[in-house]
XYZ file of C-alpha atoms in Angstrom:
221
model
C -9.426 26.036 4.105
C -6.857 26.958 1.835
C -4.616 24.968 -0.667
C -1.083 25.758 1.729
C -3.153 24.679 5.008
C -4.019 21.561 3.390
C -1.025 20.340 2.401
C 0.274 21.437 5.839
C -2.463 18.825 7.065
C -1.397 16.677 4.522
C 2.220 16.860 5.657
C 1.385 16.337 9.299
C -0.178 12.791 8.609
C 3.451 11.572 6.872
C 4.906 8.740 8.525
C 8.706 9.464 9.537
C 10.778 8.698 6.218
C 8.395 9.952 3.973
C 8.892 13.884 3.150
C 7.937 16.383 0.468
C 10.837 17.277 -1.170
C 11.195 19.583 -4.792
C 12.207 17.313 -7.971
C 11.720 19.411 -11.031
C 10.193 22.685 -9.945
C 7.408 21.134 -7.499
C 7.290 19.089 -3.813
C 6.371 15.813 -4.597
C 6.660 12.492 -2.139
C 10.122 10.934 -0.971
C 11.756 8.051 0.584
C 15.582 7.759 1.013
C 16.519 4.554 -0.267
C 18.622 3.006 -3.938
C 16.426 3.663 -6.921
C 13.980 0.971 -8.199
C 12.009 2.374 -11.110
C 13.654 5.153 -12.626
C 12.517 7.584 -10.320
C 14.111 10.695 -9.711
C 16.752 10.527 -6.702
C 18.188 14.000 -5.194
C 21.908 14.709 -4.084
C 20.867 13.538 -0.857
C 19.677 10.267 -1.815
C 15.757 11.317 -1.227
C 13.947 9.350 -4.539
C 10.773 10.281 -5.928
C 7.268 8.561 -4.777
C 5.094 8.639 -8.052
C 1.516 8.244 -6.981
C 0.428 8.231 -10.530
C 2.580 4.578 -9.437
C 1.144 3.813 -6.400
C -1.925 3.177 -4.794
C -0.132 3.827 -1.100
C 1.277 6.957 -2.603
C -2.054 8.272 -3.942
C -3.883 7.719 -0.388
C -0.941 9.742 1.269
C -1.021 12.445 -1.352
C -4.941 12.760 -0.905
C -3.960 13.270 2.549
C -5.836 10.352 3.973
C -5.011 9.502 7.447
C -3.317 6.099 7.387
C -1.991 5.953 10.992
C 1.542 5.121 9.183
C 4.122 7.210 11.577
C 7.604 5.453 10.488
C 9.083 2.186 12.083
C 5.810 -0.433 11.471
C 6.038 -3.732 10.493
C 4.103 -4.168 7.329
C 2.671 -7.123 5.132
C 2.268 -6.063 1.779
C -0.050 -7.895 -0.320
C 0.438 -7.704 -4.236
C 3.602 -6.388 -4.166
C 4.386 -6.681 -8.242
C 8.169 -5.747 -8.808
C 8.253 -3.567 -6.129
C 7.102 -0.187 -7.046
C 5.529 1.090 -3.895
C 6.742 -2.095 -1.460
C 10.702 -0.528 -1.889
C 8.978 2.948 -0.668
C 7.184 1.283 2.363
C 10.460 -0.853 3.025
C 12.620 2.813 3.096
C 10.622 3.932 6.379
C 8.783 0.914 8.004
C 10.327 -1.578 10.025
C 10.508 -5.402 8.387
C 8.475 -5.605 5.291
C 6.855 -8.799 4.181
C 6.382 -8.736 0.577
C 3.691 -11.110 -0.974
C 3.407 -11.649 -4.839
C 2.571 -14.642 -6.902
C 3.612 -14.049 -10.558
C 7.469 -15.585 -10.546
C 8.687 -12.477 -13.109
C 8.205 -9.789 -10.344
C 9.051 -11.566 -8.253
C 12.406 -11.806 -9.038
C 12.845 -7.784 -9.740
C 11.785 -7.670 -5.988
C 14.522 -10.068 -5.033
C 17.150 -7.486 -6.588
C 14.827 -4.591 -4.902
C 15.432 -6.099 -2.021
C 19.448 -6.434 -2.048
C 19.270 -3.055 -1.315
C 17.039 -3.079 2.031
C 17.579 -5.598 4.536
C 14.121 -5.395 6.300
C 12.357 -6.354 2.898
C 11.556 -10.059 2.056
C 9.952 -11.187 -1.213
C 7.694 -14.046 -0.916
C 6.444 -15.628 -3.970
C 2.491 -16.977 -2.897
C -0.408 -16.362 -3.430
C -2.064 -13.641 -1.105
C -5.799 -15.650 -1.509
C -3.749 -18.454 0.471
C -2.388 -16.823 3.669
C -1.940 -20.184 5.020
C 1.027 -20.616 2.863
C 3.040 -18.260 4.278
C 1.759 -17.861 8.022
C 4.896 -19.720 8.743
C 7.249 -17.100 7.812
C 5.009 -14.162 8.644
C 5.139 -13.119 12.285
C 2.240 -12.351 14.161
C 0.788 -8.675 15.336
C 1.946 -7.052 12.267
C 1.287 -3.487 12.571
C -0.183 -2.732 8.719
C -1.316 -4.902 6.278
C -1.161 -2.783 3.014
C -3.287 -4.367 0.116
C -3.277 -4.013 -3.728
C -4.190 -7.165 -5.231
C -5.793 -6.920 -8.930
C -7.885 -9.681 -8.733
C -11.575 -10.725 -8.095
C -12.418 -10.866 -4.117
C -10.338 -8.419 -3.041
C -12.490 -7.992 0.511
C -12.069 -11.830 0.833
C -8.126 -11.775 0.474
C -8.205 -8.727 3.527
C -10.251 -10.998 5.515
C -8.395 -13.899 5.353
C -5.232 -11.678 6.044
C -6.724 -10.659 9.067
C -4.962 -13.050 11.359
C -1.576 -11.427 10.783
C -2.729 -8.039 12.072
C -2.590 -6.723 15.353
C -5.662 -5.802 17.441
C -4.751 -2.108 16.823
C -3.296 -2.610 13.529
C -4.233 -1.033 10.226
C -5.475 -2.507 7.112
C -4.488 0.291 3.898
C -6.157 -1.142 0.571
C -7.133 0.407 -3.067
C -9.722 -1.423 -4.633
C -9.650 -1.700 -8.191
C -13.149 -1.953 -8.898
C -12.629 -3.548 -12.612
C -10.920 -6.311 -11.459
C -13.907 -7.671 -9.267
C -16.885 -6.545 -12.288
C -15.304 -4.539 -15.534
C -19.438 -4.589 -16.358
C -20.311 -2.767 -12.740
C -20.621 0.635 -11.614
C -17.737 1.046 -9.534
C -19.557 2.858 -6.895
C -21.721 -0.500 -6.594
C -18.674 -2.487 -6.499
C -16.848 -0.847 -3.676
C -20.368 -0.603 -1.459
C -20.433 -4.549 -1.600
C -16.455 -4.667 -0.798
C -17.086 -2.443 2.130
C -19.822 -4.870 3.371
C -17.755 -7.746 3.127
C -15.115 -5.876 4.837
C -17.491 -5.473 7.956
C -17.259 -8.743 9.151
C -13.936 -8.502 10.123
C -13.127 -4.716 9.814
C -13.992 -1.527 11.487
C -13.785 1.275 8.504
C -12.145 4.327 9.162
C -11.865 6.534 6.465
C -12.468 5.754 2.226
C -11.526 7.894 -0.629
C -11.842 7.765 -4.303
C -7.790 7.442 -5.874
C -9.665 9.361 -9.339
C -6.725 11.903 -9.451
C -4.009 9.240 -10.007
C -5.873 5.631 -10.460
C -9.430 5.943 -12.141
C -11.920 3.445 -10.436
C -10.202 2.928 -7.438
C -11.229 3.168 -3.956
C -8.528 4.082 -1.151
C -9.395 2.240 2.402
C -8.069 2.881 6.007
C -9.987 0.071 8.397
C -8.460 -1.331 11.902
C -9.381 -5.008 13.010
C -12.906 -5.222 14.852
């Protein structure tokens, strides 16, 4: 297959809101929305999606097939200052942002001045409990990128937000569960632990823009 048919393919898996568009001599991701991190924003308000920057970006570069098509509602997990959360908020439906560091936090509140449909949420995404109250049921994506040890246990216990046919998007970042570990090893037992809960659909190594990270498209079992 050649490089143009891929990136056709590439293209055709793009949730509505989310287009190529050139910035500096080449087609790179886009989102319409304010600016958040510096990124570059064209006359016709279309911004820049770094996947060097994103986890989310890199699996939709690598052309992985997300199920994403535009409108979702979404329950982002690790959502630091807002990075690739303002991206997801610019074509998904309402966005429930989950961070527990208080600093980010409060860059996301002024991220989210600028889209209605987002909402910051400062807890702790190992305790969903402590925000099921604000988080609606059936959410159509739960997209994951939480640093931290027991990263298949936080998706598990997220479950219960997602809807029967909903999709679970996650990078593992294999250092943060064993810096000692092959990664390789590390995402095989994450994958188990994801079975008891998850049906897998498609994995992919993030190597091109996030070494030691594994991209992950699973639906509810």
């Amino acid at each position: 297959m050649s490089d143009d048919s891929s990136a056709a393919d590439a293209d055709a898996d793009l949730p509505e809101g989310v287009e190529r568009r050139p910035f500096g001599g080449r087609e790179r991701l886009s989102t319409r929305g304010a600016q958040v991190y510096g990124e570059p924003v064209d006359s016709d308000g279309w911004r820049a999606w770094d996947a060097g920057r994103s986890k989310l970006g890199a699996m939709l570069e690598l052309g992985m097939d997300t199920g994403l098509v535009g409108g979702e509602s979404v329950l982002y997990l690790g959502a630091a200052s807002g990075t690739t959360v303002s991206h997801v908020a610019d074509f998904a439906g309402p966005t429930y942002a989950v961070e527990f560091a208080p600093r980010p936090v409060r860059d996301l509140l002024g991220v989210a001045e600028d889209r209605d449909n987002l909402f910051p949420l400062l807890k702790d995404a190992r305790d969903p409990e402590s925000y099921a109250h604000v988080v609606e049921s059936g959410i159509d994506c739960l997209v994951m990128d939480v640093a931290t040890r027991g990263q298949a246990t936080v998706a598990v216990r997220n479950r219960q937000f997602l809807a029967d046919d909903g999709r679970l998007l996650m990078a593992v970042k294999a250092r943060s569960e064993d810096v000692t570990a092959e990664p390789d090893d590390v995402f095989d037992d994450v994958l188990a632990e994801l079975d008891s809960a998850y049906e897998l659909l498609e994995t992919a190594r993030l190597d091109r823009f996030h070494a030691d990270h594994l991209g992950i498209v699973a639906r509810p079992k």
